[in-house]
Amino acid sequence: MGVDDVPLDDKAKRMRDLLSSFYSPDPNSPSKPPSTSSRFATLDTINTTTFDADQYMNLLVQKSNLEGLLQRHVDMAAEIKNLDTDLQMLVYENYNKFVSATDAIKRMKNNIIGMETNMEQLLEKIMSVQSRSDGVNTSLFEKREHIEKLHRTRNLLRKVQFIYDLPARLTKCIKSEAYADAVKYYIGAMPIFKIYGDSSFLDCKRASEESIAIIIKALQGKVFSDSESIQARAEAVMLLKQLDCP
């Protein structure tokens, strides 16, 4: 009788009992009786922790004939063989798991050691980059301040140049009737005229106001002209409103 000849339920139960007895033996709790019924109803104690071999043999001899004893011998030999096979498989599987766990722990240890080395190298590189960055910032600090100062001066000069060029720009806009651009330029220069219009840029302010007066008359003429389109008259109204004209 081989392992495959044992019914599936009996084999599964036997494996479960074997695992239970291997991992969590409890002498105070007897094992469950086998699921299959046997004609030796009083011989179930063979699967318990209170098993008595002499008592078992006496009961077996009393309740069985010679043929029954021989059959019981064959059955028990087959069960012993199956249990030995299951135990070998159990030991082999647990040994494989132990070896796999050991290999995994070794790999983890090697990875951690390699990671520590890599982290140390990375930290050294970061410190080197930071040191070089600090050196570059220190060497370029004065130059950067000088460049920023030049940049602010350049922006200021561009604004000043715009104010000086404003009268000429407005004149060109009047000739080309680009009144929208003229109004945009003039409104952009108004904050400077309010602060410096009576001192540094007095001439530019007067010339710009003269040009704006011409533009206002032209826009008012468009508003009251019947020959202009509705869209052109509406644009003229909007420009006059930006110039605070009634």
Tab-separated table of N, CA and C in Angstrom, residues 37-140:
chain	number	residue	atom	x	y	z
A	37	SER	N	-14.502	5.382	10.683
A	37	SER	CA	-14.927	4.453	11.735
A	37	SER	C	-14.208	3.137	11.601
A	38	SER	N	-13.821	2.559	12.742
A	38	SER	CA	-13.126	1.275	12.775
A	38	SER	C	-13.929	0.283	13.606
A	39	ARG	N	-13.745	-0.954	13.307
A	39	ARG	CA	-14.495	-1.957	14.063
A	39	ARG	C	-13.893	-2.145	15.445
A	40	PHE	N	-12.652	-1.575	15.662
A	40	PHE	CA	-12.074	-1.595	16.999
A	40	PHE	C	-12.453	-0.293	17.688
A	41	ALA	N	-13.693	-0.250	18.195
A	41	ALA	CA	-14.200	1.005	18.748
A	41	ALA	C	-13.468	1.405	20.012
A	42	THR	N	-12.938	0.455	20.763
A	42	THR	CA	-12.268	0.750	22.017
A	42	THR	C	-10.769	0.919	21.843
A	43	LEU	N	-10.285	0.895	20.604
A	43	LEU	CA	-8.857	1.011	20.339
A	43	LEU	C	-8.481	2.377	19.763
A	44	ASP	N	-9.331	3.380	19.942
A	44	ASP	CA	-9.066	4.714	19.385
A	44	ASP	C	-7.973	5.458	20.146
A	45	THR	N	-7.622	4.967	21.310
A	45	THR	CA	-6.610	5.675	22.095
A	45	THR	C	-5.225	5.593	21.485
A	46	ILE	N	-5.055	4.916	20.376
A	46	ILE	CA	-3.741	4.839	19.732
A	46	ILE	C	-3.297	6.198	19.211
A	47	ASN	N	-4.260	7.078	18.970
A	47	ASN	CA	-3.950	8.405	18.432
A	47	ASN	C	-3.937	9.474	19.523
A	48	THR	N	-3.937	9.084	20.800
A	48	THR	CA	-3.934	10.043	21.893
A	48	THR	C	-2.610	9.978	22.635
A	49	THR	N	-2.417	10.989	23.483
A	49	THR	CA	-1.178	11.029	24.269
A	49	THR	C	-1.200	10.050	25.434
A	50	THR	N	-2.370	9.488	25.757
A	50	THR	CA	-2.486	8.517	26.855
A	50	THR	C	-2.439	7.091	26.351
A	51	PHE	N	-1.852	6.876	25.191
A	51	PHE	CA	-1.819	5.544	24.586
A	51	PHE	C	-0.988	4.572	25.424
A	52	ASP	N	-1.556	3.341	25.661
A	52	ASP	CA	-0.875	2.262	26.394
A	52	ASP	C	-0.733	1.092	25.440
A	53	ALA	N	0.514	0.765	25.089
A	53	ALA	CA	0.753	-0.277	24.082
A	53	ALA	C	0.292	-1.650	24.567
A	54	ASP	N	0.556	-1.992	25.821
A	54	ASP	CA	0.163	-3.321	26.334
A	54	ASP	C	-1.350	-3.473	26.365
A	55	GLN	N	-2.029	-2.457	26.840
A	55	GLN	CA	-3.479	-2.513	26.873
A	55	GLN	C	-4.054	-2.622	25.461
A	56	TYR	N	-3.426	-1.846	24.535
A	56	TYR	CA	-3.890	-1.876	23.148
A	56	TYR	C	-3.739	-3.280	22.547
A	57	MET	N	-2.604	-3.940	22.788
A	57	MET	CA	-2.380	-5.278	22.241
A	57	MET	C	-3.331	-6.290	22.867
A	58	ASN	N	-3.602	-6.163	24.162
A	58	ASN	CA	-4.543	-7.083	24.808
A	58	ASN	C	-5.931	-6.948	24.211
A	59	LEU	N	-6.383	-5.710	24.024
A	59	LEU	CA	-7.705	-5.502	23.431
A	59	LEU	C	-7.740	-5.993	21.993
A	60	LEU	N	-6.640	-5.746	21.258
A	60	LEU	CA	-6.606	-6.170	19.864
A	60	LEU	C	-6.662	-7.694	19.746
A	61	VAL	N	-5.956	-8.399	20.634
A	61	VAL	CA	-5.963	-9.875	20.595
A	61	VAL	C	-7.319	-10.418	20.998
A	62	GLN	N	-7.948	-9.760	21.949
A	62	GLN	CA	-9.243	-10.231	22.408
A	62	GLN	C	-10.334	-10.064	21.356
A	63	LYS	N	-10.283	-8.994	20.576
A	63	LYS	CA	-11.369	-8.679	19.652
A	63	LYS	C	-11.093	-9.070	18.213
A	64	SER	N	-9.927	-9.651	17.914
A	64	SER	CA	-9.593	-9.966	16.532
A	64	SER	C	-9.141	-11.418	16.433
A	65	ASN	N	-9.418	-11.966	15.270
A	65	ASN	CA	-8.901	-13.291	14.972
A	65	ASN	C	-7.555	-13.153	14.285
A	66	LEU	N	-7.020	-14.294	13.846
A	66	LEU	CA	-5.692	-14.270	13.227
A	66	LEU	C	-5.695	-13.459	11.941
A	67	GLU	N	-6.727	-13.629	11.140
A	67	GLU	CA	-6.798	-12.874	9.878
A	67	GLU	C	-6.914	-11.375	10.151
A	68	GLY	N	-7.705	-11.033	11.157
A	68	GLY	CA	-7.833	-9.621	11.504
A	68	GLY	C	-6.539	-9.033	12.011
A	69	LEU	N	-5.778	-9.844	12.822
A	69	LEU	CA	-4.496	-9.354	13.316
A	69	LEU	C	-3.510	-9.134	12.177
A	70	LEU	N	-3.483	-10.081	11.233
A	70	LEU	CA	-2.581	-9.914	10.086
A	70	LEU	C	-2.964	-8.687	9.266
A	71	GLN	N	-4.278	-8.483	9.056
A	71	GLN	CA	-4.709	-7.309	8.296
A	71	GLN	C	-4.377	-6.019	9.032
A	72	ARG	N	-4.545	-6.088	10.383
A	72	ARG	CA	-4.205	-4.894	11.158
A	72	ARG	C	-2.705	-4.598	11.073
A	73	HIS	N	-1.907	-5.684	11.053
A	73	HIS	CA	-0.462	-5.521	10.906
A	73	HIS	C	-0.110	-4.851	9.577
A	74	VAL	N	-0.789	-5.315	8.513
A	74	VAL	CA	-0.522	-4.719	7.194
A	74	VAL	C	-0.940	-3.249	7.186
A	75	ASP	N	-2.103	-2.941	7.759
A	75	ASP	CA	-2.582	-1.547	7.780
A	75	ASP	C	-1.638	-0.643	8.569
A	76	MET	N	-1.212	-1.127	9.749
A	76	MET	CA	-0.325	-0.306	10.569
A	76	MET	C	1.031	-0.105	9.911
A	77	ALA	N	1.541	-1.151	9.223
A	77	ALA	CA	2.813	-1.002	8.510
A	77	ALA	C	2.693	0.057	7.420
A	78	ALA	N	1.556	0.027	6.709
A	78	ALA	CA	1.342	1.033	5.667
A	78	ALA	C	1.237	2.434	6.272
A	79	GLU	N	0.526	2.549	7.411
A	79	GLU	CA	0.395	3.851	8.055
A	79	GLU	C	1.746	4.363	8.542
A	80	ILE	N	2.553	3.438	9.121
A	80	ILE	CA	3.884	3.836	9.583
A	80	ILE	C	4.734	4.325	8.407
A	81	LYS	N	4.646	3.623	7.290
A	81	LYS	CA	5.406	4.023	6.112
A	81	LYS	C	4.948	5.396	5.610
A	82	ASN	N	3.620	5.585	5.614
A	82	ASN	CA	3.084	6.881	5.168
A	82	ASN	C	3.501	8.009	6.112
A	83	LEU	N	3.450	7.734	7.433
A	83	LEU	CA	3.858	8.742	8.396
A	83	LEU	C	5.334	9.087	8.254
A	84	ASP	N	6.164	8.048	8.026
A	84	ASP	CA	7.585	8.313	7.814
A	84	ASP	C	7.798	9.176	6.575
A	85	THR	N	7.043	8.866	5.510
A	85	THR	CA	7.167	9.665	4.285
A	85	THR	C	6.725	11.108	4.520
A	86	ASP	N	5.586	11.251	5.209
A	86	ASP	CA	5.095	12.606	5.487
A	86	ASP	C	6.071	13.376	6.373
A	87	LEU	N	6.643	12.674	7.374
A	87	LEU	CA	7.590	13.349	8.242
A	87	LEU	C	8.841	13.772	7.484
A	88	GLN	N	9.317	12.905	6.578
A	88	GLN	CA	10.476	13.265	5.769
A	88	GLN	C	10.169	14.483	4.897
A	89	MET	N	8.977	14.483	4.296
A	89	MET	CA	8.579	15.629	3.479
A	89	MET	C	8.494	16.885	4.335
A	90	LEU	N	7.949	16.749	5.541
A	90	LEU	CA	7.827	17.901	6.421
A	90	LEU	C	9.200	18.451	6.802
A	91	VAL	N	10.103	17.545	7.169
A	91	VAL	CA	11.452	17.978	7.524
A	91	VAL	C	12.140	18.618	6.329
A	92	TYR	N	11.972	18.015	5.154
A	92	TYR	CA	12.618	18.539	3.954
A	92	TYR	C	12.082	19.933	3.609
A	93	GLU	N	10.752	20.099	3.690
A	93	GLU	CA	10.170	21.400	3.373
A	93	GLU	C	10.627	22.459	4.368
A	94	ASN	N	10.624	22.120	5.650
A	94	ASN	CA	11.072	23.083	6.649
A	94	ASN	C	12.552	23.396	6.496
A	95	TYR	N	13.336	22.388	6.108
A	95	TYR	CA	14.758	22.640	5.882
A	95	TYR	C	14.957	23.584	4.696
A	96	ASN	N	14.174	23.359	3.637
A	96	ASN	CA	14.260	24.257	2.476
A	96	ASN	C	13.858	25.680	2.861
A	97	LYS	N	12.822	25.809	3.670
A	97	LYS	CA	12.404	27.140	4.107
A	97	LYS	C	13.486	27.786	4.962
A	98	PHE	N	14.120	26.983	5.821
A	98	PHE	CA	15.186	27.515	6.662
A	98	PHE	C	16.363	27.991	5.817
A	99	VAL	N	16.733	27.168	4.811
A	99	VAL	CA	17.837	27.557	3.929
A	99	VAL	C	17.474	28.822	3.153
A	100	SER	N	16.226	28.886	2.649
A	100	SER	CA	15.802	30.079	1.904
A	100	SER	C	15.815	31.315	2.790
A	101	ALA	N	15.349	31.159	4.045
A	101	ALA	CA	15.354	32.298	4.965
A	101	ALA	C	16.782	32.745	5.274
A	102	THR	N	17.678	31.748	5.438
A	102	THR	CA	19.083	32.099	5.704
A	102	THR	C	19.693	32.855	4.534
A	103	ASP	N	19.421	32.360	3.303
A	103	ASP	CA	19.940	33.052	2.114
A	103	ASP	C	19.366	34.460	2.003
A	104	ALA	N	18.076	34.593	2.305
A	104	ALA	CA	17.454	35.924	2.233
A	104	ALA	C	18.082	36.876	3.242
A	105	ILE	N	18.356	36.375	4.449
A	105	ILE	CA	18.983	37.225	5.471
A	105	ILE	C	20.389	37.635	5.032
A	106	LYS	N	21.117	36.695	4.425
A	106	LYS	CA	22.461	37.033	3.938
A	106	LYS	C	22.398	38.099	2.852
A	107	ARG	N	21.436	37.929	1.916
A	107	ARG	CA	21.310	38.928	0.842
A	107	ARG	C	20.935	40.290	1.408
A	108	MET	N	20.013	40.286	2.378
A	108	MET	CA	19.631	41.559	2.993
A	108	MET	C	20.822	42.209	3.686
A	109	LYS	N	21.623	41.400	4.370
A	109	LYS	CA	22.790	41.946	5.043
A	109	LYS	C	23.775	42.529	4.048
A	110	ASN	N	24.006	41.798	2.943
A	110	ASN	CA	24.928	42.303	1.916
A	110	ASN	C	24.396	43.586	1.283
A	111	ASN	N	23.079	43.609	1.043
A	111	ASN	CA	22.491	44.813	0.442
A	111	ASN	C	22.609	46.003	1.379
A	112	ILE	N	22.387	45.754	2.665
A	112	ILE	CA	22.475	46.856	3.629
A	112	ILE	C	23.901	47.373	3.719
A	113	ILE	N	24.865	46.423	3.729
A	113	ILE	CA	26.264	46.851	3.771
A	113	ILE	C	26.616	47.670	2.538
A	114	GLY	N	26.183	47.193	1.356
A	114	GLY	CA	26.437	47.952	0.118
A	114	GLY	C	25.743	49.291	0.125
A	115	MET	N	24.534	49.331	0.691
A	115	MET	CA	23.793	50.595	0.747
A	115	MET	C	24.495	51.596	1.656
A	116	GLU	N	25.023	51.120	2.788
A	116	GLU	CA	25.745	52.022	3.676
A	116	GLU	C	26.968	52.618	2.979
A	117	THR	N	27.658	51.773	2.211
A	117	THR	CA	28.821	52.273	1.464
A	117	THR	C	28.400	53.321	0.447
A	118	ASN	N	27.311	53.025	-0.281
A	118	ASN	CA	26.828	53.982	-1.286
A	118	ASN	C	26.367	55.288	-0.639
A	119	MET	N	25.701	55.189	0.515
A	119	MET	CA	25.243	56.398	1.199
A	119	MET	C	26.429	57.236	1.668
A	120	GLU	N	27.469	56.571	2.159
A	120	GLU	CA	28.660	57.317	2.572
A	120	GLU	C	29.304	58.029	1.385
A	121	GLN	N	29.383	57.319	0.245
A	121	GLN	CA	29.944	57.950	-0.948
A	121	GLN	C	29.077	59.117	-1.411
A	122	LEU	N	27.757	58.921	-1.371
A	122	LEU	CA	26.852	60.002	-1.770
A	122	LEU	C	26.988	61.204	-0.841
A	123	LEU	N	27.110	60.947	0.456
A	123	LEU	CA	27.264	62.052	1.403
A	123	LEU	C	28.561	62.813	1.139
A	124	GLU	N	29.631	62.088	0.830
A	124	GLU	CA	30.896	62.753	0.510
A	124	GLU	C	30.754	63.631	-0.730
A	125	LYS	N	30.051	63.123	-1.756
A	125	LYS	CA	29.874	63.915	-2.973
A	125	LYS	C	29.019	65.146	-2.711
A	126	ILE	N	27.964	64.967	-1.893
A	126	ILE	CA	27.110	66.121	-1.571
A	126	ILE	C	27.899	67.188	-0.824
A	127	MET	N	28.717	66.753	0.123
A	127	MET	CA	29.527	67.716	0.870
A	127	MET	C	30.531	68.414	-0.043
A	128	SER	N	31.080	67.658	-1.010
A	128	SER	CA	32.020	68.269	-1.951
A	128	SER	C	31.323	69.305	-2.831
A	129	VAL	N	30.119	68.947	-3.322
A	129	VAL	CA	29.366	69.890	-4.158
A	129	VAL	C	28.983	71.128	-3.361
A	130	GLN	N	28.558	70.913	-2.106
A	130	GLN	CA	28.194	72.057	-1.278
A	130	GLN	C	29.388	72.971	-1.022
A	131	SER	N	30.551	72.367	-0.778
A	131	SER	CA	31.755	73.172	-0.545
A	131	SER	C	32.113	73.991	-1.778
A	132	ARG	N	32.043	73.351	-2.962
A	132	ARG	CA	32.346	74.092	-4.187
A	132	ARG	C	31.309	75.178	-4.457
A	133	SER	N	30.042	74.868	-4.163
A	133	SER	CA	28.992	75.869	-4.369
A	133	SER	C	29.202	77.071	-3.471
A	134	ASP	N	29.583	76.804	-2.200
A	134	ASP	CA	29.861	77.924	-1.295
A	134	ASP	C	31.038	78.763	-1.800
A	135	GLY	N	32.059	78.081	-2.344
A	135	GLY	CA	33.196	78.824	-2.887
A	135	GLY	C	32.813	79.687	-4.068
A	136	VAL	N	31.969	79.124	-4.955
A	136	VAL	CA	31.529	79.904	-6.124
A	136	VAL	C	30.682	81.092	-5.691
A	137	ASN	N	29.768	80.861	-4.724
A	137	ASN	CA	28.922	81.960	-4.251
A	137	ASN	C	29.757	83.062	-3.611
A	138	THR	N	30.784	82.649	-2.859
A	138	THR	CA	31.635	83.653	-2.221
A	138	THR	C	32.408	84.474	-3.247
A	139	SER	N	32.939	83.796	-4.268
A	139	SER	CA	33.726	84.504	-5.278
A	139	SER	C	32.872	85.383	-6.179
A	140	LEU	N	31.608	84.997	-6.372
A	140	LEU	CA	30.748	85.762	-7.272
A	140	LEU	C	29.831	86.726	-6.540
